[in-house]
Structures are given as structure tokens and as C-alpha cells.
Amino acid sequence: FYVTLGRLFEPYVVSILPMLLSCSSDSSRSVRQATQRTARVIMAQLSVHGVKMVMPNLLKTLEEKTWRTRVSAIELLGAMAYCAPKQLSQCLPQIVPALIECFSDTHPKVQEAVKEALTSVGSVIKSPEIAALVPQLLEALEDPNKKTSVALDTLMHTAFVNCVDSPSLALIIPILCRGLKDRSVSFLHT
């Protein structure tokens, strides 16, 4: 339906998406796969307004009890990294912090999905200086207690020549905030 109707179907996505996400935790593998394919097709076609309509539902789904539903929502949030630049700049400041919170989930598949989603956010970074630092930034987001100081040190020693784009800031700002809140970071005193 969605491929045929295009934008005309978009207002109905808000009511369909929760059902799709709940079906992603179905016991049948074929239902889960069909649900994932359908959700990806829908997400790929969303306009700026569609992203704004869907975002609250996806963020709310991260609080679900079933891990498969959370994984599905995380994958869809990660897929938003491939939206148009205008859509991306508006949604990443909400997506990245929500994904970072999911790192504390105890289920390994949820943590793996978060890594993949943040990697896809990192893959759309245009700034060459930040693109070179993406692996370190992702490590700092995954393990902030051990890797924040290393990432901050690397950022401090980076000469920025090009503009820093929205996906770059979405990855950098949580690390900077963590570094400013952490009293044990030694180079803040110099």
C-alpha cells in the first residue's frame, strides 16, 4: 500500500506503526521478518512531517518490556540516519540521547542494535575531522566511564577546518556533556 499510495498514506503511519512494532516481537519468525521489511519501507518514504509524527511513538517504544520490540524501534531510529539532511538535522538531537540510554539495557541484542544504529548515524557524518574520530566517539558513548576522557582528549587535539554538521554534533555533545559533569576528568583542570 505505502509504496503505491506514497505520501497519501503517511497520516495513517502513526496508527499503524505501534502495531508493526508490537508484531516485531511475535513468536513467528516469518511475521517478525515481514514486519521489519514493512517498517523499513515505510521509514524510507517518510517526509519531514512524517518523521515528526512517528518520532514520539518510536521513542516511547524504547520503554517497552519486550526486547524484540525495543530492537525494532532502535533499528528504525538508526534507519532515520539515512533521511534527507533536513529531516536528519531535526531528529538526531532526540534520537542519539535515546539510543545512548539503551546501552544500559541488559539484553545483548538490544545493545548490539544500539551499536549498529549509532554506527549508521556515524556513517552519514560529512565533516572529515569528525568522520575520522567516529570509532572513538562511539566507544565513548558505549562505555562512558572508561572512554570519555580519551575521546575528549582526541577532540581537544583535533584542528577543525570544515563545518561540523548535525550528525557530528549529535555524537559529540553527549560526550562533551559527560566530560563537563565528570569531576575526575583531569585535563579539565589545566
Short mmCIF file of N, CA and C in Angstrom, two decimals:
data_model
loop_
_atom_site.label_atom_id
_atom_site.label_comp_id
_atom_site.label_asym_id
_atom_site.label_seq_id
_atom_site.Cartn_x
_atom_site.Cartn_y
_atom_site.Cartn_z
N PHE A 1 0.81 -1.19 0.00
CA PHE A 1 0.00 0.00 0.00
C PHE A 1 0.85 1.26 0.00
N TYR A 2 1.80 1.28 0.91
CA TYR A 2 2.56 2.52 1.12
C TYR A 2 3.35 2.92 -0.12
N VAL A 3 3.94 1.95 -0.79
CA VAL A 3 4.73 2.26 -1.98
C VAL A 3 3.81 2.81 -3.07
N THR A 4 2.62 2.26 -3.20
CA THR A 4 1.68 2.70 -4.23
C THR A 4 1.08 4.07 -3.90
N LEU A 5 0.65 4.25 -2.66
CA LEU A 5 -0.02 5.50 -2.29
C LEU A 5 0.95 6.62 -1.94
N GLY A 6 2.14 6.28 -1.52
CA GLY A 6 3.14 7.30 -1.19
C GLY A 6 2.71 8.19 -0.04
N ARG A 7 2.84 9.49 -0.24
CA ARG A 7 2.57 10.48 0.82
C ARG A 7 1.10 10.50 1.27
N LEU A 8 0.19 10.02 0.43
CA LEU A 8 -1.21 9.98 0.82
C LEU A 8 -1.45 9.03 1.99
N PHE A 9 -0.59 8.04 2.14
CA PHE A 9 -0.72 7.05 3.20
C PHE A 9 -0.05 7.51 4.50
N GLU A 10 0.77 8.54 4.43
CA GLU A 10 1.58 8.97 5.56
C GLU A 10 0.78 9.28 6.83
N PRO A 11 -0.37 9.93 6.77
CA PRO A 11 -1.11 10.20 8.02
C PRO A 11 -1.51 8.94 8.78
N TYR A 12 -1.63 7.83 8.08
CA TYR A 12 -2.04 6.58 8.73
C TYR A 12 -0.88 5.82 9.35
N VAL A 13 0.32 6.25 9.05
CA VAL A 13 1.51 5.57 9.58
C VAL A 13 1.55 5.63 11.10
N VAL A 14 1.13 6.76 11.66
CA VAL A 14 1.15 6.92 13.11
C VAL A 14 0.30 5.85 13.80
N SER A 15 -0.83 5.52 13.23
CA SER A 15 -1.69 4.50 13.85
C SER A 15 -1.21 3.07 13.54
N ILE A 16 -0.49 2.89 12.45
CA ILE A 16 -0.03 1.56 12.06
C ILE A 16 1.29 1.18 12.75
N LEU A 17 2.16 2.16 12.96
CA LEU A 17 3.49 1.88 13.48
C LEU A 17 3.48 1.13 14.82
N PRO A 18 2.66 1.52 15.80
CA PRO A 18 2.65 0.74 17.05
C PRO A 18 2.30 -0.73 16.84
N MET A 19 1.37 -1.00 15.92
CA MET A 19 1.01 -2.39 15.63
C MET A 19 2.18 -3.13 14.98
N LEU A 20 2.86 -2.43 14.08
CA LEU A 20 4.02 -3.05 13.43
C LEU A 20 5.10 -3.38 14.47
N LEU A 21 5.34 -2.44 15.36
CA LEU A 21 6.37 -2.66 16.37
C LEU A 21 5.98 -3.79 17.33
N SER A 22 4.71 -3.88 17.67
CA SER A 22 4.29 -4.99 18.55
C SER A 22 4.39 -6.33 17.83
N CYS A 23 4.16 -6.33 16.51
CA CYS A 23 4.30 -7.57 15.74
C CYS A 23 5.76 -7.99 15.61
N SER A 24 6.66 -7.06 15.83
CA SER A 24 8.08 -7.41 15.73
C SER A 24 8.53 -8.32 16.87
N SER A 25 7.70 -8.47 17.90
CA SER A 25 8.04 -9.40 18.97
C SER A 25 7.20 -10.67 18.91
N ASP A 26 6.56 -10.91 17.77
CA ASP A 26 5.74 -12.10 17.57
C ASP A 26 6.61 -13.37 17.65
N SER A 27 6.00 -14.47 18.04
CA SER A 27 6.76 -15.72 18.17
C SER A 27 7.12 -16.32 16.80
N SER A 28 6.38 -15.97 15.78
CA SER A 28 6.65 -16.50 14.44
C SER A 28 7.73 -15.66 13.74
N ARG A 29 8.74 -16.34 13.27
CA ARG A 29 9.85 -15.65 12.59
C ARG A 29 9.40 -14.96 11.30
N SER A 30 8.49 -15.60 10.56
CA SER A 30 8.02 -15.00 9.30
C SER A 30 7.25 -13.71 9.55
N VAL A 31 6.47 -13.66 10.64
CA VAL A 31 5.75 -12.43 10.99
C VAL A 31 6.74 -11.33 11.35
N ARG A 32 7.76 -11.68 12.11
CA ARG A 32 8.78 -10.69 12.50
C ARG A 32 9.50 -10.13 11.27
N GLN A 33 9.88 -11.01 10.35
CA GLN A 33 10.59 -10.57 9.15
C GLN A 33 9.71 -9.68 8.27
N ALA A 34 8.46 -10.07 8.09
CA ALA A 34 7.53 -9.26 7.29
C ALA A 34 7.32 -7.89 7.94
N THR A 35 7.23 -7.88 9.25
CA THR A 35 7.05 -6.63 9.99
C THR A 35 8.25 -5.72 9.80
N GLN A 36 9.44 -6.27 9.90
CA GLN A 36 10.66 -5.47 9.74
C GLN A 36 10.76 -4.89 8.33
N ARG A 37 10.46 -5.71 7.33
CA ARG A 37 10.51 -5.21 5.94
C ARG A 37 9.51 -4.09 5.72
N THR A 38 8.31 -4.27 6.22
CA THR A 38 7.26 -3.26 6.07
C THR A 38 7.65 -1.97 6.76
N ALA A 39 8.14 -2.08 7.97
CA ALA A 39 8.54 -0.88 8.73
C ALA A 39 9.67 -0.14 8.02
N ARG A 40 10.62 -0.86 7.45
CA ARG A 40 11.73 -0.21 6.74
C ARG A 40 11.24 0.53 5.49
N VAL A 41 10.31 -0.08 4.76
CA VAL A 41 9.75 0.58 3.56
C VAL A 41 9.05 1.87 3.97
N ILE A 42 8.28 1.80 5.03
CA ILE A 42 7.56 2.98 5.50
C ILE A 42 8.55 4.07 5.92
N MET A 43 9.55 3.71 6.68
CA MET A 43 10.52 4.70 7.17
C MET A 43 11.30 5.34 6.04
N ALA A 44 11.59 4.60 5.01
CA ALA A 44 12.37 5.13 3.89
C ALA A 44 11.61 6.19 3.12
N GLN A 45 10.28 6.17 3.18
CA GLN A 45 9.46 7.08 2.39
C GLN A 45 8.94 8.29 3.17
N LEU A 46 9.26 8.40 4.44
CA LEU A 46 8.69 9.46 5.26
C LEU A 46 9.19 10.85 4.87
N SER A 47 8.30 11.80 4.93
CA SER A 47 8.66 13.20 4.72
C SER A 47 9.10 13.80 6.06
N VAL A 48 9.45 15.08 6.05
CA VAL A 48 9.83 15.76 7.29
C VAL A 48 8.68 15.71 8.28
N HIS A 49 7.48 15.97 7.81
CA HIS A 49 6.31 15.93 8.68
C HIS A 49 6.06 14.51 9.19
N GLY A 50 6.25 13.52 8.34
CA GLY A 50 6.07 12.13 8.74
C GLY A 50 7.04 11.72 9.83
N VAL A 51 8.28 12.17 9.73
CA VAL A 51 9.28 11.88 10.76
C VAL A 51 8.85 12.48 12.09
N LYS A 52 8.35 13.71 12.05
CA LYS A 52 7.88 14.36 13.28
C LYS A 52 6.70 13.62 13.90
N MET A 53 5.85 13.05 13.05
CA MET A 53 4.69 12.32 13.56
C MET A 53 5.08 10.98 14.17
N VAL A 54 6.08 10.32 13.60
CA VAL A 54 6.47 8.97 14.02
C VAL A 54 7.43 8.98 15.20
N MET A 55 8.23 10.02 15.30
CA MET A 55 9.29 10.07 16.32
C MET A 55 8.79 9.80 17.74
N PRO A 56 7.73 10.44 18.24
CA PRO A 56 7.30 10.16 19.62
C PRO A 56 6.94 8.70 19.86
N ASN A 57 6.29 8.05 18.88
CA ASN A 57 5.95 6.63 19.04
C ASN A 57 7.19 5.76 19.14
N LEU A 58 8.18 6.04 18.29
CA LEU A 58 9.40 5.24 18.31
C LEU A 58 10.15 5.44 19.64
N LEU A 59 10.24 6.67 20.10
CA LEU A 59 10.93 6.93 21.36
C LEU A 59 10.20 6.29 22.54
N LYS A 60 8.88 6.30 22.49
CA LYS A 60 8.09 5.66 23.55
C LYS A 60 8.26 4.14 23.53
N THR A 61 8.43 3.58 22.35
CA THR A 61 8.59 2.13 22.21
C THR A 61 9.90 1.65 22.84
N LEU A 62 10.87 2.52 22.99
CA LEU A 62 12.13 2.12 23.64
C LEU A 62 11.93 1.73 25.09
N GLU A 63 10.80 2.07 25.66
CA GLU A 63 10.49 1.72 27.05
C GLU A 63 9.70 0.43 27.18
N GLU A 64 9.39 -0.22 26.06
CA GLU A 64 8.63 -1.47 26.08
C GLU A 64 9.38 -2.56 26.84
N LYS A 65 8.65 -3.55 27.31
CA LYS A 65 9.27 -4.63 28.07
C LYS A 65 9.88 -5.71 27.18
N THR A 66 9.28 -5.93 26.01
CA THR A 66 9.80 -6.99 25.15
C THR A 66 11.02 -6.48 24.38
N TRP A 67 12.09 -7.24 24.44
CA TRP A 67 13.35 -6.79 23.86
C TRP A 67 13.28 -6.71 22.34
N ARG A 68 12.51 -7.59 21.72
CA ARG A 68 12.42 -7.56 20.25
C ARG A 68 11.75 -6.28 19.76
N THR A 69 10.76 -5.82 20.48
CA THR A 69 10.10 -4.57 20.12
C THR A 69 11.07 -3.41 20.26
N ARG A 70 11.86 -3.40 21.33
CA ARG A 70 12.86 -2.34 21.52
C ARG A 70 13.90 -2.38 20.41
N VAL A 71 14.34 -3.59 20.05
CA VAL A 71 15.32 -3.73 18.97
C VAL A 71 14.75 -3.18 17.66
N SER A 72 13.51 -3.48 17.39
CA SER A 72 12.86 -2.99 16.17
C SER A 72 12.81 -1.47 16.15
N ALA A 73 12.44 -0.87 17.27
CA ALA A 73 12.39 0.59 17.36
C ALA A 73 13.78 1.19 17.19
N ILE A 74 14.78 0.55 17.78
CA ILE A 74 16.16 1.04 17.66
C ILE A 74 16.62 0.97 16.22
N GLU A 75 16.30 -0.12 15.54
CA GLU A 75 16.69 -0.25 14.13
C GLU A 75 16.04 0.83 13.28
N LEU A 76 14.77 1.13 13.55
CA LEU A 76 14.08 2.17 12.79
C LEU A 76 14.66 3.55 13.10
N LEU A 77 15.01 3.79 14.35
CA LEU A 77 15.65 5.06 14.69
C LEU A 77 17.01 5.18 14.00
N GLY A 78 17.73 4.07 13.92
CA GLY A 78 19.01 4.07 13.20
C GLY A 78 18.82 4.31 11.72
N ALA A 79 17.73 3.79 11.18
CA ALA A 79 17.44 3.99 9.75
C ALA A 79 17.13 5.45 9.45
N MET A 80 16.73 6.21 10.44
CA MET A 80 16.46 7.63 10.23
C MET A 80 17.74 8.40 9.89
N ALA A 81 18.88 7.80 10.15
CA ALA A 81 20.14 8.45 9.79
C ALA A 81 20.25 8.65 8.28
N TYR A 82 19.51 7.86 7.52
CA TYR A 82 19.58 7.97 6.06
C TYR A 82 18.47 8.84 5.48
N CYS A 83 17.76 9.57 6.33
CA CYS A 83 16.75 10.50 5.85
C CYS A 83 17.44 11.67 5.14
N ALA A 84 16.66 12.52 4.55
CA ALA A 84 17.20 13.72 3.91
C ALA A 84 17.87 14.60 4.97
N PRO A 85 18.85 15.42 4.58
CA PRO A 85 19.59 16.23 5.56
C PRO A 85 18.71 17.09 6.45
N LYS A 86 17.64 17.65 5.90
CA LYS A 86 16.75 18.49 6.70
C LYS A 86 16.07 17.66 7.78
N GLN A 87 15.61 16.47 7.42
CA GLN A 87 14.97 15.58 8.39
C GLN A 87 15.98 15.15 9.45
N LEU A 88 17.17 14.82 8.98
CA LEU A 88 18.22 14.34 9.86
C LEU A 88 18.58 15.37 10.92
N SER A 89 18.76 16.62 10.50
CA SER A 89 19.16 17.65 11.45
C SER A 89 18.11 17.89 12.51
N GLN A 90 16.85 17.64 12.18
CA GLN A 90 15.78 17.85 13.15
C GLN A 90 15.61 16.68 14.11
N CYS A 91 15.92 15.47 13.68
CA CYS A 91 15.61 14.32 14.53
C CYS A 91 16.79 13.77 15.32
N LEU A 92 18.01 13.96 14.88
CA LEU A 92 19.15 13.37 15.58
C LEU A 92 19.34 13.86 17.02
N PRO A 93 19.10 15.13 17.33
CA PRO A 93 19.25 15.53 18.73
C PRO A 93 18.32 14.78 19.69
N GLN A 94 17.24 14.22 19.18
CA GLN A 94 16.34 13.42 20.01
C GLN A 94 16.72 11.94 19.96
N ILE A 95 17.17 11.49 18.80
CA ILE A 95 17.45 10.07 18.61
C ILE A 95 18.68 9.62 19.38
N VAL A 96 19.79 10.34 19.23
CA VAL A 96 21.06 9.88 19.81
C VAL A 96 20.98 9.74 21.33
N PRO A 97 20.48 10.72 22.09
CA PRO A 97 20.38 10.51 23.54
C PRO A 97 19.49 9.32 23.92
N ALA A 98 18.41 9.12 23.17
CA ALA A 98 17.54 7.98 23.46
C ALA A 98 18.27 6.66 23.20
N LEU A 99 19.06 6.62 22.13
CA LEU A 99 19.83 5.41 21.83
C LEU A 99 20.90 5.17 22.89
N ILE A 100 21.54 6.24 23.33
CA ILE A 100 22.59 6.10 24.35
C ILE A 100 22.02 5.50 25.63
N GLU A 101 20.82 5.90 26.00
CA GLU A 101 20.17 5.34 27.19
C GLU A 101 19.96 3.84 27.06
N CYS A 102 19.76 3.37 25.84
CA CYS A 102 19.52 1.94 25.61
C CYS A 102 20.78 1.10 25.80
N PHE A 103 21.95 1.73 25.86
CA PHE A 103 23.17 0.96 26.14
C PHE A 103 23.11 0.31 27.52
N SER A 104 22.31 0.86 28.42
CA SER A 104 22.22 0.29 29.76
C SER A 104 21.28 -0.91 29.83
N ASP A 105 20.64 -1.24 28.71
CA ASP A 105 19.76 -2.41 28.66
C ASP A 105 20.58 -3.68 28.89
N THR A 106 20.00 -4.62 29.58
CA THR A 106 20.73 -5.85 29.92
C THR A 106 20.76 -6.86 28.79
N HIS A 107 19.84 -6.75 27.84
CA HIS A 107 19.80 -7.74 26.76
C HIS A 107 20.87 -7.43 25.72
N PRO A 108 21.71 -8.41 25.38
CA PRO A 108 22.81 -8.16 24.44
C PRO A 108 22.35 -7.78 23.02
N LYS A 109 21.19 -8.28 22.59
CA LYS A 109 20.70 -7.94 21.25
C LYS A 109 20.29 -6.46 21.18
N VAL A 110 19.78 -5.93 22.29
CA VAL A 110 19.42 -4.51 22.34
C VAL A 110 20.69 -3.67 22.25
N GLN A 111 21.70 -4.05 23.01
CA GLN A 111 22.97 -3.32 22.98
C GLN A 111 23.60 -3.38 21.59
N GLU A 112 23.53 -4.53 20.94
CA GLU A 112 24.06 -4.69 19.59
C GLU A 112 23.31 -3.81 18.60
N ALA A 113 21.99 -3.74 18.74
CA ALA A 113 21.18 -2.89 17.86
C ALA A 113 21.53 -1.41 18.05
N VAL A 114 21.80 -1.02 19.29
CA VAL A 114 22.19 0.37 19.57
C VAL A 114 23.52 0.69 18.89
N LYS A 115 24.47 -0.24 18.97
CA LYS A 115 25.77 -0.03 18.31
C LYS A 115 25.59 0.16 16.81
N GLU A 116 24.77 -0.70 16.21
CA GLU A 116 24.53 -0.60 14.76
C GLU A 116 23.84 0.70 14.39
N ALA A 117 22.87 1.11 15.20
CA ALA A 117 22.14 2.35 14.93
C ALA A 117 23.08 3.56 15.03
N LEU A 118 23.91 3.59 16.06
CA LEU A 118 24.85 4.71 16.20
C LEU A 118 25.92 4.67 15.12
N THR A 119 26.29 3.49 14.67
CA THR A 119 27.24 3.37 13.57
C THR A 119 26.64 3.95 12.30
N SER A 120 25.35 3.71 12.07
CA SER A 120 24.73 4.28 10.88
C SER A 120 24.62 5.80 11.00
N VAL A 121 24.43 6.33 12.20
CA VAL A 121 24.47 7.78 12.40
C VAL A 121 25.87 8.29 12.09
N GLY A 122 26.89 7.57 12.57
CA GLY A 122 28.27 7.97 12.31
C GLY A 122 28.66 7.89 10.84
N SER A 123 27.99 7.02 10.09
CA SER A 123 28.35 6.86 8.68
C SER A 123 27.87 8.00 7.79
N VAL A 124 26.95 8.82 8.27
CA VAL A 124 26.45 9.94 7.47
C VAL A 124 27.13 11.27 7.81
N ILE A 125 28.15 11.22 8.64
CA ILE A 125 28.86 12.44 9.02
C ILE A 125 29.65 12.96 7.83
N LYS A 126 29.49 14.24 7.56
CA LYS A 126 30.16 14.87 6.42
C LYS A 126 31.50 15.51 6.80
N SER A 127 31.64 15.93 8.02
CA SER A 127 32.87 16.59 8.47
C SER A 127 34.03 15.59 8.50
N PRO A 128 35.08 15.81 7.69
CA PRO A 128 36.17 14.83 7.65
C PRO A 128 36.91 14.67 8.97
N GLU A 129 37.00 15.74 9.74
CA GLU A 129 37.70 15.64 11.03
C GLU A 129 36.94 14.73 11.98
N ILE A 130 35.64 14.89 12.03
CA ILE A 130 34.83 14.07 12.93
C ILE A 130 34.67 12.66 12.39
N ALA A 131 34.57 12.51 11.08
CA ALA A 131 34.42 11.18 10.48
C ALA A 131 35.60 10.28 10.86
N ALA A 132 36.79 10.87 10.97
CA ALA A 132 37.96 10.09 11.36
C ALA A 132 37.89 9.67 12.83
N LEU A 133 37.11 10.38 13.63
CA LEU A 133 37.03 10.10 15.07
C LEU A 133 35.82 9.25 15.46
N VAL A 134 34.99 8.89 14.50
CA VAL A 134 33.74 8.17 14.80
C VAL A 134 33.97 6.91 15.65
N PRO A 135 34.94 6.06 15.34
CA PRO A 135 35.11 4.87 16.20
C PRO A 135 35.37 5.23 17.67
N GLN A 136 36.20 6.25 17.90
CA GLN A 136 36.47 6.65 19.29
C GLN A 136 35.24 7.26 19.94
N LEU A 137 34.49 8.05 19.19
CA LEU A 137 33.27 8.65 19.73
C LEU A 137 32.25 7.58 20.09
N LEU A 138 32.10 6.58 19.23
CA LEU A 138 31.15 5.51 19.52
C LEU A 138 31.58 4.70 20.74
N GLU A 139 32.88 4.48 20.89
CA GLU A 139 33.37 3.78 22.09
C GLU A 139 33.06 4.59 23.34
N ALA A 140 33.22 5.92 23.26
CA ALA A 140 32.94 6.77 24.42
C ALA A 140 31.46 6.78 24.76
N LEU A 141 30.61 6.68 23.75
CA LEU A 141 29.18 6.62 24.02
C LEU A 141 28.78 5.27 24.60
N GLU A 142 29.46 4.22 24.17
CA GLU A 142 29.15 2.87 24.66
C GLU A 142 29.65 2.65 26.08
N ASP A 143 30.86 3.11 26.36
CA ASP A 143 31.46 2.92 27.68
C ASP A 143 31.97 4.26 28.20
N PRO A 144 31.06 5.11 28.67
CA PRO A 144 31.45 6.46 29.06
C PRO A 144 32.41 6.53 30.25
N ASN A 145 32.35 5.57 31.16
CA ASN A 145 33.23 5.62 32.32
C ASN A 145 34.70 5.47 31.95
N LYS A 146 34.99 4.65 30.96
CA LYS A 146 36.37 4.38 30.59
C LYS A 146 36.87 5.19 29.40
N LYS A 147 35.97 5.53 28.47
CA LYS A 147 36.42 6.08 27.18
C LYS A 147 36.15 7.58 26.99
N THR A 148 35.41 8.22 27.90
CA THR A 148 35.08 9.64 27.71
C THR A 148 36.33 10.50 27.70
N SER A 149 37.23 10.27 28.63
CA SER A 149 38.43 11.12 28.71
C SER A 149 39.30 10.97 27.47
N VAL A 150 39.38 9.76 26.92
CA VAL A 150 40.17 9.54 25.70
C VAL A 150 39.53 10.28 24.53
N ALA A 151 38.21 10.21 24.41
CA ALA A 151 37.52 10.89 23.32
C ALA A 151 37.64 12.40 23.46
N LEU A 152 37.52 12.91 24.68
CA LEU A 152 37.67 14.35 24.90
C LEU A 152 39.08 14.82 24.57
N ASP A 153 40.06 14.04 24.96
CA ASP A 153 41.44 14.38 24.65
C ASP A 153 41.66 14.43 23.13
N THR A 154 41.11 13.47 22.43
CA THR A 154 41.22 13.44 20.97
C THR A 154 40.52 14.64 20.35
N LEU A 155 39.35 14.98 20.85
CA LEU A 155 38.63 16.15 20.33
C LEU A 155 39.39 17.44 20.59
N MET A 156 40.02 17.54 21.76
CA MET A 156 40.78 18.75 22.08
C MET A 156 41.98 18.93 21.16
N HIS A 157 42.54 17.84 20.69
CA HIS A 157 43.72 17.90 19.83
C HIS A 157 43.38 17.86 18.34
N THR A 158 42.11 18.00 18.02
CA THR A 158 41.69 18.00 16.62
C THR A 158 41.57 19.43 16.13
N ALA A 159 42.18 19.70 14.99
CA ALA A 159 42.06 21.02 14.36
C ALA A 159 40.86 20.98 13.41
N PHE A 160 39.84 21.75 13.71
CA PHE A 160 38.64 21.77 12.90
C PHE A 160 38.77 22.82 11.81
N VAL A 161 38.76 22.36 10.56
CA VAL A 161 38.86 23.24 9.41
C VAL A 161 37.52 23.35 8.70
N ASN A 162 36.79 22.24 8.66
CA ASN A 162 35.50 22.19 7.97
C ASN A 162 34.35 22.40 8.95
N CYS A 163 33.17 22.65 8.40
CA CYS A 163 31.97 22.82 9.22
C CYS A 163 31.65 21.51 9.94
N VAL A 164 31.12 21.65 11.13
CA VAL A 164 30.68 20.49 11.89
C VAL A 164 29.18 20.34 11.65
N ASP A 165 28.78 19.22 11.06
CA ASP A 165 27.38 19.01 10.69
C ASP A 165 26.57 18.48 11.86
N SER A 166 25.27 18.40 11.66
CA SER A 166 24.33 17.97 12.69
C SER A 166 24.60 16.56 13.23
N PRO A 167 24.86 15.56 12.35
CA PRO A 167 25.17 14.24 12.90
C PRO A 167 26.43 14.24 13.76
N SER A 168 27.40 15.08 13.40
CA SER A 168 28.62 15.18 14.20
C SER A 168 28.29 15.70 15.59
N LEU A 169 27.51 16.77 15.63
CA LEU A 169 27.14 17.34 16.92
C LEU A 169 26.32 16.36 17.75
N ALA A 170 25.48 15.58 17.10
CA ALA A 170 24.66 14.61 17.83
C ALA A 170 25.53 13.58 18.54
N LEU A 171 26.69 13.27 17.98
CA LEU A 171 27.60 12.32 18.63
C LEU A 171 28.53 13.01 19.63
N ILE A 172 28.92 14.25 19.35
CA ILE A 172 29.90 14.95 20.19
C ILE A 172 29.28 15.50 21.47
N ILE A 173 28.11 16.11 21.37
CA ILE A 173 27.51 16.82 22.51
C ILE A 173 27.33 15.90 23.74
N PRO A 174 26.83 14.66 23.60
CA PRO A 174 26.71 13.83 24.81
C PRO A 174 28.06 13.55 25.47
N ILE A 175 29.10 13.44 24.67
CA ILE A 175 30.44 13.20 25.23
C ILE A 175 30.93 14.44 25.96
N LEU A 176 30.73 15.61 25.35
CA LEU A 176 31.13 16.86 25.98
C LEU A 176 30.37 17.09 27.29
N CYS A 177 29.08 16.83 27.28
CA CYS A 177 28.27 16.98 28.50
C CYS A 177 28.76 16.04 29.59
N ARG A 178 29.03 14.82 29.22
CA ARG A 178 29.54 13.83 30.19
C ARG A 178 30.88 14.29 30.76
N GLY A 179 31.76 14.79 29.89
CA GLY A 179 33.07 15.26 30.33
C GLY A 179 32.97 16.46 31.26
N LEU A 180 32.03 17.37 31.00
CA LEU A 180 31.87 18.54 31.85
C LEU A 180 31.25 18.18 33.21
N LYS A 181 30.43 17.15 33.25
CA LYS A 181 29.81 16.72 34.50
C LYS A 181 30.76 15.88 35.35
N ASP A 182 31.69 15.21 34.71
CA ASP A 182 32.59 14.28 35.39
C ASP A 182 33.74 15.05 36.05
N ARG A 183 33.83 14.96 37.35
CA ARG A 183 34.88 15.68 38.07
C ARG A 183 36.24 15.01 37.99
N SER A 184 36.26 13.76 37.58
CA SER A 184 37.51 13.03 37.56
C SER A 184 38.34 13.26 36.29
N VAL A 185 37.77 13.95 35.31
CA VAL A 185 38.49 14.20 34.07
C VAL A 185 39.60 15.18 34.38
N SER A 186 40.83 14.73 34.29
CA SER A 186 41.97 15.50 34.78
C SER A 186 42.33 16.71 33.91
N PHE A 187 42.14 16.65 32.60
CA PHE A 187 42.61 17.74 31.77
C PHE A 187 41.65 18.94 31.77
N LEU A 188 40.52 18.83 32.45
CA LEU A 188 39.64 20.00 32.57
C LEU A 188 40.25 21.03 33.51
N HIS A 189 41.16 20.61 34.36
CA HIS A 189 41.77 21.50 35.35
C HIS A 189 42.98 22.23 34.79
N THR A 190 43.42 21.88 33.59
CA THR A 190 44.61 22.54 33.04
C THR A 190 44.26 23.76 32.24
#
